[in-house]
Coordinates of C-alpha atoms and ligand atoms in Angstrom, one line a residue:
M1 CA 116.6 73.4 131.0
N2 CA 114.7 75.0 133.9
M3 CA 113.0 78.2 133.0
T4 CA 114.0 81.2 135.1
S5 CA 111.0 83.2 136.3
S6 CA 112.2 86.6 137.4
Y7 CA 113.7 89.1 135.1
D8 CA 117.2 90.1 135.9
K9 CA 120.0 91.6 133.9
T10 CA 121.8 88.3 133.3
H11 CA 119.0 87.0 131.1
A12 CA 119.9 89.3 128.2
L13 CA 123.5 88.2 128.3
H14 CA 122.5 84.6 128.6
A15 CA 120.3 84.8 125.5
A16 CA 123.1 86.5 123.6
E17 CA 125.5 83.8 124.5
H18 CA 123.0 81.1 123.1
V19 CA 123.1 82.5 119.7
D20 CA 124.3 79.7 117.5
P21 CA 126.6 80.8 114.8
A22 CA 126.2 77.6 112.6
R23 CA 122.5 77.7 113.0
L24 CA 122.4 81.4 112.0
I25 CA 124.7 81.1 109.0
G26 CA 122.9 77.8 107.9
A27 CA 119.5 79.6 107.9
I28 CA 121.0 82.5 105.8
D29 CA 122.4 79.9 103.2
A30 CA 119.1 78.1 103.1
L31 CA 117.0 81.1 102.4
A32 CA 119.4 82.4 99.8
T33 CA 118.6 79.2 97.8
I34 CA 115.1 80.3 97.1
G35 CA 115.5 82.7 94.2
A36 CA 119.2 82.0 93.9
R37 CA 120.9 83.9 91.0
S38 CA 123.8 82.0 89.2
D39 CA 126.1 84.8 90.3
G40 CA 125.5 84.1 94.0
G41 CA 123.0 86.8 94.5
V42 CA 119.1 86.5 95.1
D43 CA 116.3 87.6 93.1
R44 CA 113.1 87.1 95.0
P45 CA 110.4 89.7 94.1
A46 CA 107.8 90.6 96.6
L47 CA 104.9 88.2 96.8
S48 CA 106.2 86.2 93.9
A49 CA 106.0 82.3 94.1
L50 CA 109.6 82.4 95.4
D51 CA 108.6 84.8 98.2
I52 CA 105.6 82.6 99.1
E53 CA 108.0 79.5 99.1
A54 CA 110.3 81.3 101.4
R55 CA 107.5 82.4 103.6
R56 CA 106.4 78.8 103.9
T57 CA 109.7 77.5 105.1
L58 CA 109.8 80.2 107.8
I59 CA 106.2 79.6 108.9
E60 CA 107.2 75.9 109.4
R61 CA 110.3 76.8 111.3
A62 CA 108.4 79.2 113.6
Q63 CA 105.8 76.5 114.3
T64 CA 108.6 74.1 115.4
L65 CA 109.8 76.8 117.6
G66 CA 106.4 77.0 119.3
C67 CA 105.5 80.4 117.9
T68 CA 102.0 81.5 116.9
V69 CA 101.9 82.7 113.3
T70 CA 99.5 85.4 112.0
T71 CA 99.1 87.6 109.1
D72 CA 97.4 90.8 108.4
A73 CA 95.7 92.7 105.4
C74 CA 99.0 93.5 103.8
A75 CA 100.5 89.9 104.1
N76 CA 102.8 90.9 106.8
L77 CA 103.8 87.8 108.9
F78 CA 104.2 87.9 112.6
F79 CA 105.8 85.1 114.5
R80 CA 105.1 85.4 118.3
R81 CA 107.0 83.8 121.2
A82 CA 104.6 84.2 124.2
G83 CA 105.5 86.4 127.1
D84 CA 104.6 85.9 130.8
E85 CA 102.1 88.8 130.6
D86 CA 99.5 89.9 128.1
L87 CA 101.4 93.2 127.1
P88 CA 102.1 94.8 123.7
P89 CA 105.0 92.8 122.2
V90 CA 108.5 93.8 121.4
M91 CA 109.1 93.4 117.6
T92 CA 112.0 92.7 115.5
G93 CA 112.4 91.6 111.8
S94 CA 112.8 93.1 108.3
H95 CA 111.9 92.0 104.8
I96 CA 112.7 89.0 102.5
D97 CA 111.8 90.4 99.2
T98 CA 114.9 91.5 97.3
Q99 CA 116.2 93.7 94.5
P100 CA 116.5 92.1 91.0
T101 CA 120.2 92.1 91.6
G102 CA 119.9 91.4 95.3
G103 CA 122.3 89.9 97.8
R104 CA 121.7 87.3 100.4
L105 CA 121.6 89.7 103.4
D106 CA 119.5 92.8 102.7
G107 CA 116.4 92.3 104.8
A108 CA 116.9 88.4 105.1
Y109 CA 119.5 88.9 107.8
G110 CA 117.3 90.9 110.1
V111 CA 114.5 88.3 109.8
L112 CA 116.7 85.3 110.3
A113 CA 118.6 86.9 113.1
G114 CA 115.1 87.4 114.7
F115 CA 114.5 83.7 114.3
E116 CA 117.9 83.0 115.8
C117 CA 116.9 85.1 118.8
L118 CA 113.8 83.1 119.2
A119 CA 115.8 79.8 119.1
A120 CA 118.4 81.2 121.4
L121 CA 115.8 82.3 124.0
A122 CA 114.4 78.8 123.9
D123 CA 117.8 77.2 124.3
A124 CA 118.7 79.4 127.2
G125 CA 115.4 78.9 129.0
V126 CA 114.8 82.6 129.1
R127 CA 111.2 83.7 129.6
T128 CA 110.3 87.3 129.1
R129 CA 107.6 89.5 130.5
R130 CA 106.4 90.7 127.0
P131 CA 105.8 88.7 124.0
L132 CA 108.6 88.8 121.3
E133 CA 107.5 89.0 117.8
V134 CA 109.5 88.6 114.6
A135 CA 107.9 90.3 111.5
I136 CA 108.3 89.8 107.9
W137 CA 107.3 93.2 106.3
T138 CA 105.8 92.9 102.7
N139 CA 107.4 94.6 99.8
E140 CA 110.1 96.6 101.4
E141 CA 112.3 97.0 98.3
G142 CA 109.7 98.8 96.1
S143 CA 111.3 97.3 93.0
R144 CA 108.3 95.2 92.0
F145 CA 105.5 97.5 93.4
Q146 CA 106.1 101.2 94.2
P147 CA 106.4 102.7 96.8
G148 CA 108.6 100.5 98.9
A149 CA 107.9 99.4 102.6
M150 CA 104.1 98.9 101.8
G151 CA 103.8 96.3 104.7
S152 CA 105.3 98.4 107.4
S153 CA 103.7 101.7 106.3
T154 CA 100.3 99.9 106.2
F155 CA 101.0 98.5 109.7
V156 CA 101.2 102.0 111.0
D157 CA 98.6 103.5 108.8
P158 CA 96.1 100.9 107.5
A159 CA 94.2 103.5 105.5
R160 CA 97.0 103.3 103.0
L161 CA 96.3 99.8 101.9
D162 CA 93.3 100.8 99.5
G163 CA 95.6 102.9 97.4
F164 CA 98.3 100.3 97.3
R165 CA 96.0 97.4 96.2
T166 CA 95.5 99.0 92.7
V167 CA 99.3 99.5 92.1
R168 CA 100.6 97.3 89.2
D169 CA 103.9 95.7 88.6
A170 CA 105.6 95.8 85.2
A171 CA 103.6 92.8 84.0
G172 CA 100.3 94.5 85.0
V173 CA 99.5 92.4 88.0
T174 CA 98.0 94.4 90.9
F175 CA 99.3 94.4 94.4
G176 CA 95.8 93.5 95.6
A177 CA 95.9 90.4 93.4
T178 CA 99.1 89.2 95.0
L179 CA 97.7 89.9 98.5
D180 CA 94.7 87.7 97.6
A181 CA 97.1 85.0 96.3
H182 CA 99.0 85.1 99.6
R183 CA 95.7 84.6 101.5
T184 CA 94.9 81.6 99.3
A185 CA 98.5 80.2 99.8
F186 CA 98.2 80.3 103.7
P187 CA 94.4 79.5 104.3
A188 CA 95.1 78.3 107.9
L189 CA 96.8 81.6 109.1
D190 CA 94.6 84.0 111.2
T191 CA 94.5 87.5 109.9
R192 CA 94.7 89.9 112.7
A193 CA 93.8 93.5 113.2
P194 CA 96.7 96.2 113.7
Q195 CA 98.1 96.0 117.1
H196 CA 100.2 98.2 119.3
A197 CA 103.9 97.3 119.7
H198 CA 106.0 98.2 122.7
A199 CA 109.2 98.7 120.7
F200 CA 110.8 97.6 117.3
I201 CA 114.4 96.9 116.8
E202 CA 115.5 96.2 113.2
L203 CA 119.0 94.5 112.6
H204 CA 120.4 95.2 109.1
I205 CA 123.6 95.2 107.2
E206 CA 124.8 98.9 106.7
Q207 CA 124.8 98.7 102.9
G208 CA 127.4 101.4 102.8
P209 CA 131.2 101.7 103.7
L210 CA 131.3 103.6 107.0
L211 CA 131.5 100.8 109.6
E212 CA 134.1 98.9 107.5
L213 CA 136.3 102.1 107.0
A214 CA 136.2 102.7 110.8
D215 CA 136.8 99.0 111.5
T216 CA 133.8 99.1 113.9
P217 CA 131.6 95.9 114.0
L218 CA 128.4 97.4 115.3
G219 CA 126.5 100.6 114.3
V220 CA 124.0 102.2 116.7
V221 CA 121.6 103.7 114.2
T222 CA 120.2 107.0 115.3
G223 CA 118.0 107.7 112.4
I224 CA 117.3 107.5 108.7
Q225 CA 117.9 110.3 106.0
G226 CA 114.9 111.6 104.1
V227 CA 113.8 110.5 100.6
R228 CA 111.9 111.6 97.6
W229 CA 110.9 109.3 94.8
H230 CA 109.4 110.7 91.4
S231 CA 108.6 109.4 88.0
V232 CA 109.4 111.9 85.1
R233 CA 107.7 111.3 81.8
C234 CA 109.2 113.1 78.6
M235 CA 107.1 113.2 75.5
G236 CA 108.3 113.5 72.0
A237 CA 107.1 112.0 68.6
A238 CA 108.2 108.7 67.0
A239 CA 109.7 109.1 63.7
H240 CA 112.1 107.4 61.3
A241 CA 115.7 107.4 62.5
G242 CA 117.1 107.6 59.0
T243 CA 114.9 110.1 57.3
T244 CA 114.1 112.7 59.9
P245 CA 116.4 115.7 59.9
M246 CA 117.9 116.6 63.3
A247 CA 116.4 120.1 63.4
V248 CA 112.8 118.8 63.1
R249 CA 112.8 115.7 65.4
R250 CA 111.1 115.6 68.8
D251 CA 113.3 113.1 70.4
A252 CA 112.0 112.2 73.9
M253 CA 115.3 110.7 74.8
T254 CA 117.2 114.0 74.0
L255 CA 114.8 115.8 76.2
A256 CA 115.0 113.2 79.0
V257 CA 118.8 113.3 79.1
R258 CA 118.7 117.2 79.2
V259 CA 116.2 117.1 82.0
R260 CA 118.1 114.4 83.9
G261 CA 121.2 116.6 83.7
A262 CA 119.4 119.6 85.1
I263 CA 117.9 117.6 88.1
E264 CA 121.3 116.2 88.9
A265 CA 122.9 119.6 88.8
C266 CA 120.1 121.0 91.2
A267 CA 120.5 118.1 93.6
L268 CA 124.2 118.5 93.9
A269 CA 124.1 122.2 94.2
L270 CA 121.5 122.1 97.0
G271 CA 122.7 119.0 98.8
G272 CA 126.5 119.1 98.6
D273 CA 128.5 115.9 99.6
A274 CA 125.4 114.5 101.5
A275 CA 123.3 114.6 98.5
R276 CA 122.5 111.2 96.9
I277 CA 120.7 111.4 93.4
T278 CA 119.8 108.3 91.3
F279 CA 117.9 107.8 88.0
G280 CA 117.6 104.1 88.3
S281 CA 114.6 102.9 86.1
W282 CA 114.1 103.9 82.5
N283 CA 111.3 103.0 80.1
I284 CA 111.6 103.9 76.4
E285 CA 108.9 103.8 73.8
P286 CA 108.9 102.3 71.3
N287 CA 112.4 101.1 72.3
S288 CA 113.5 100.2 68.7
I289 CA 116.9 101.0 67.2
N290 CA 115.6 102.8 64.2
T291 CA 112.7 104.8 65.7
I292 CA 113.1 108.1 67.5
P293 CA 111.8 107.6 71.0
S294 CA 108.3 109.0 71.4
T295 CA 108.2 108.7 75.3
V296 CA 110.9 108.3 77.9
T297 CA 109.9 107.7 81.6
F298 CA 112.6 107.7 84.2
T299 CA 112.7 107.6 88.0
V300 CA 114.3 110.2 90.4
D301 CA 115.5 108.9 93.9
F302 CA 116.8 111.9 96.0
R303 CA 118.1 111.4 99.5
H304 CA 119.4 113.9 102.1
P305 CA 119.6 114.0 106.0
D306 CA 118.4 117.6 106.0
P307 CA 114.6 118.3 105.7
A308 CA 115.3 121.9 104.5
V309 CA 117.4 120.6 101.5
L310 CA 114.6 118.2 100.7
A311 CA 112.1 121.0 100.6
R312 CA 114.4 123.1 98.5
F313 CA 114.7 120.1 96.1
D314 CA 111.0 119.9 95.7
A315 CA 110.8 123.4 94.6
A316 CA 113.9 123.2 92.3
L317 CA 112.6 120.1 90.6
K318 CA 109.4 122.0 89.6
N319 CA 111.6 124.8 88.3
C320 CA 113.8 122.4 86.2
L321 CA 110.8 121.0 84.4
A322 CA 108.6 124.1 84.0
P323 CA 110.4 125.4 80.8
H324 CA 109.4 122.2 79.0
G325 CA 105.7 122.8 79.6
A326 CA 103.4 119.8 78.8
D327 CA 106.2 117.8 77.3
V328 CA 107.4 116.8 80.7
R329 CA 105.2 115.5 83.5
L330 CA 106.2 114.8 87.1
E331 CA 104.6 112.1 89.2
P332 CA 105.5 111.9 92.9
L333 CA 105.8 108.3 94.0
F334 CA 107.0 108.5 97.6
E335 CA 108.4 110.9 100.1
H336 CA 109.6 110.6 103.6
A337 CA 111.1 113.1 106.0
P338 CA 114.3 112.3 107.9
V339 CA 113.6 110.3 111.0
H340 CA 115.4 110.5 114.5
F341 CA 114.8 107.2 116.4
A342 CA 113.6 107.1 120.1
D343 CA 116.5 107.8 122.5
T344 CA 115.2 105.1 124.8
A345 CA 115.5 102.5 122.1
I346 CA 119.0 103.9 120.9
A347 CA 120.1 103.6 124.6
R348 CA 119.1 99.9 124.6
V349 CA 121.1 99.2 121.4
H350 CA 124.1 101.1 122.9
E351 CA 123.8 99.2 126.3
A352 CA 123.7 95.9 124.3
C353 CA 127.0 96.7 122.5
D354 CA 128.6 97.7 125.8
A355 CA 127.2 94.6 127.6
L356 CA 128.9 92.3 124.8
G357 CA 132.1 94.3 125.2
A358 CA 131.8 95.2 121.4
R359 CA 133.0 98.5 119.7
S360 CA 130.1 100.4 118.3
Q361 CA 129.6 103.9 116.8
P362 CA 126.5 106.0 116.1
I363 CA 125.5 106.0 112.4
V364 CA 122.7 107.5 110.3
S365 CA 121.0 105.2 107.8
G366 CA 121.5 106.1 104.0
A367 CA 119.0 103.5 103.0
F368 CA 115.4 103.5 104.1
H369 CA 113.9 100.5 106.2
D370 CA 110.8 99.3 107.7
A371 CA 111.9 101.0 110.9
L372 CA 111.3 104.3 109.2
H373 CA 107.6 103.7 109.5
L374 CA 107.6 101.6 112.8
A375 CA 109.2 104.7 114.5
K376 CA 105.9 106.6 114.2
V377 CA 104.1 104.1 116.5
C378 CA 106.6 102.7 119.0
A379 CA 110.2 103.2 120.4
T380 CA 112.2 102.2 117.4
A381 CA 116.0 101.8 116.6
M382 CA 118.3 99.8 114.4
I383 CA 121.5 97.9 114.6
F384 CA 124.0 97.8 111.7
V385 CA 126.8 95.4 110.9
P386 CA 129.5 96.2 108.3
S387 CA 128.9 95.5 104.6
R388 CA 132.2 94.3 102.9
G389 CA 133.2 96.9 100.5
G390 CA 130.1 98.9 101.3
I391 CA 128.3 97.0 98.5
S392 CA 124.6 96.3 98.6
H393 CA 121.8 95.8 96.1
N394 CA 124.4 93.7 94.3
P395 CA 125.0 89.9 94.4
L396 CA 128.4 90.7 95.9
E397 CA 126.8 91.9 99.1
A398 CA 128.6 90.3 102.0
T399 CA 129.4 90.6 105.7
D400 CA 132.0 88.6 107.8
D401 CA 130.2 85.7 109.7
A402 CA 131.7 87.0 113.0
D403 CA 130.0 90.3 112.5
L404 CA 126.7 88.6 111.5
V405 CA 126.9 86.7 114.8
L406 CA 127.8 89.7 116.8
G407 CA 124.9 91.7 115.4
T408 CA 122.5 88.9 116.3
R409 CA 124.0 88.6 119.9
A410 CA 123.4 92.4 120.2
L411 CA 119.8 92.0 119.0
A412 CA 119.1 89.2 121.4
H413 CA 120.4 91.3 124.4
C414 CA 118.3 94.2 123.4
L415 CA 115.2 92.3 122.7
V416 CA 115.3 90.5 126.1
E417 CA 115.9 93.9 128.0
L418 CA 113.1 95.6 126.1
C419 CA 110.8 92.5 126.7
N420 CA 111.3 92.8 130.4
E421 CA 110.3 96.5 130.5
A422 CA 107.2 96.9 132.6
R423 CA 106.0 100.0 130.8
Ligands
LIG1 C1 115.8 100.5 100.4 O1 116.2 99.4 99.8 C2 116.2 101.8 99.9 O2 116.0 102.1 98.7 O3 116.7 102.5 100.8
LIG2 MN1 116.7 96.1 103.5
LIG3 MN1 117.2 97.0 99.8

């Protein structure tokens, strides 16, 4: 097919039309086999052997598409399709690490839709002014190493990497050691310095119920709500379960459950219906049926779209813990203010939905994403497709194929328009 050389409005539609449903769904199915769970979900921890295997398959695919593949100091991968001019690229992509009970789409969809756009542009013979880059961001989920989104946050603020390298997973392996192993696994990849991006568009499943309830196939994501992550450590004393009278025990679990209840009540009182409070990870020592727990450590994940509520929560949390003195210790793990995406990038997403004749609606993301960090350095926005039953971080996570295809067409349209921007 002849390559067209001028940049006109028809190219974006042309690229969108070349999105191939069978190729897209086939790529999603294939990636889901790497780390497949017996219940249909995926368990592919960040920088595990499975993650490396998945990365290897995508590096090979990118090379067959004629892309240049590079990495950086945080093991992010960049798959670049050249543009006609040496300008900062338009980026897309997401992550391929999963939750332990992950689905097939969270993150993987955004990466594979990015690959589908690379293939569709090639099939359509569409050239772009700017390079187009698909990124795989390292450790977005934060379930193996905390905090999440290490790759994208390091991309925008490289100074964070030193602190991340010493973080350990549950088995005691440092994040730094896994970065070194990634380097060894892919010795031929060039490591590049941080680069400026023109724009970043992340396509993702909604992971909540709003689009499905509204029967709207595309969400124009205007921003991401704010988040606080903490670890709370409650101390007691190990003692015999059968002999220690109730009145004299120092049971760390009794204390932890009381503290958990107080934090939840605070969060709901401050945040109302929009509050999201989760205590998802618990560690009990010595974790034995007939010994009173000596230490219980649990995590707090609080989210809200209003920065004033998040600030009030920070103060209230300290007040909740204060009465327990040295028996309860708080360790902040991660925080981020709510983000509003760039109006110019939001407009491009909206324009893409309209150009495809697809219904869309504005939506604020309840989950955080790599786009949260990219928004600090370039015009950023996201596209959502519906999640069946609003379910995610669960093997049942699913989206209708037609919606997956439509989201990818909207992404292709948006990327081509952004790639052809002169400034
Ligand atoms: C990302 O998975 C999040 O916790 O929002
Ligand atoms: Mn995700
Ligand atoms: Mn996730």
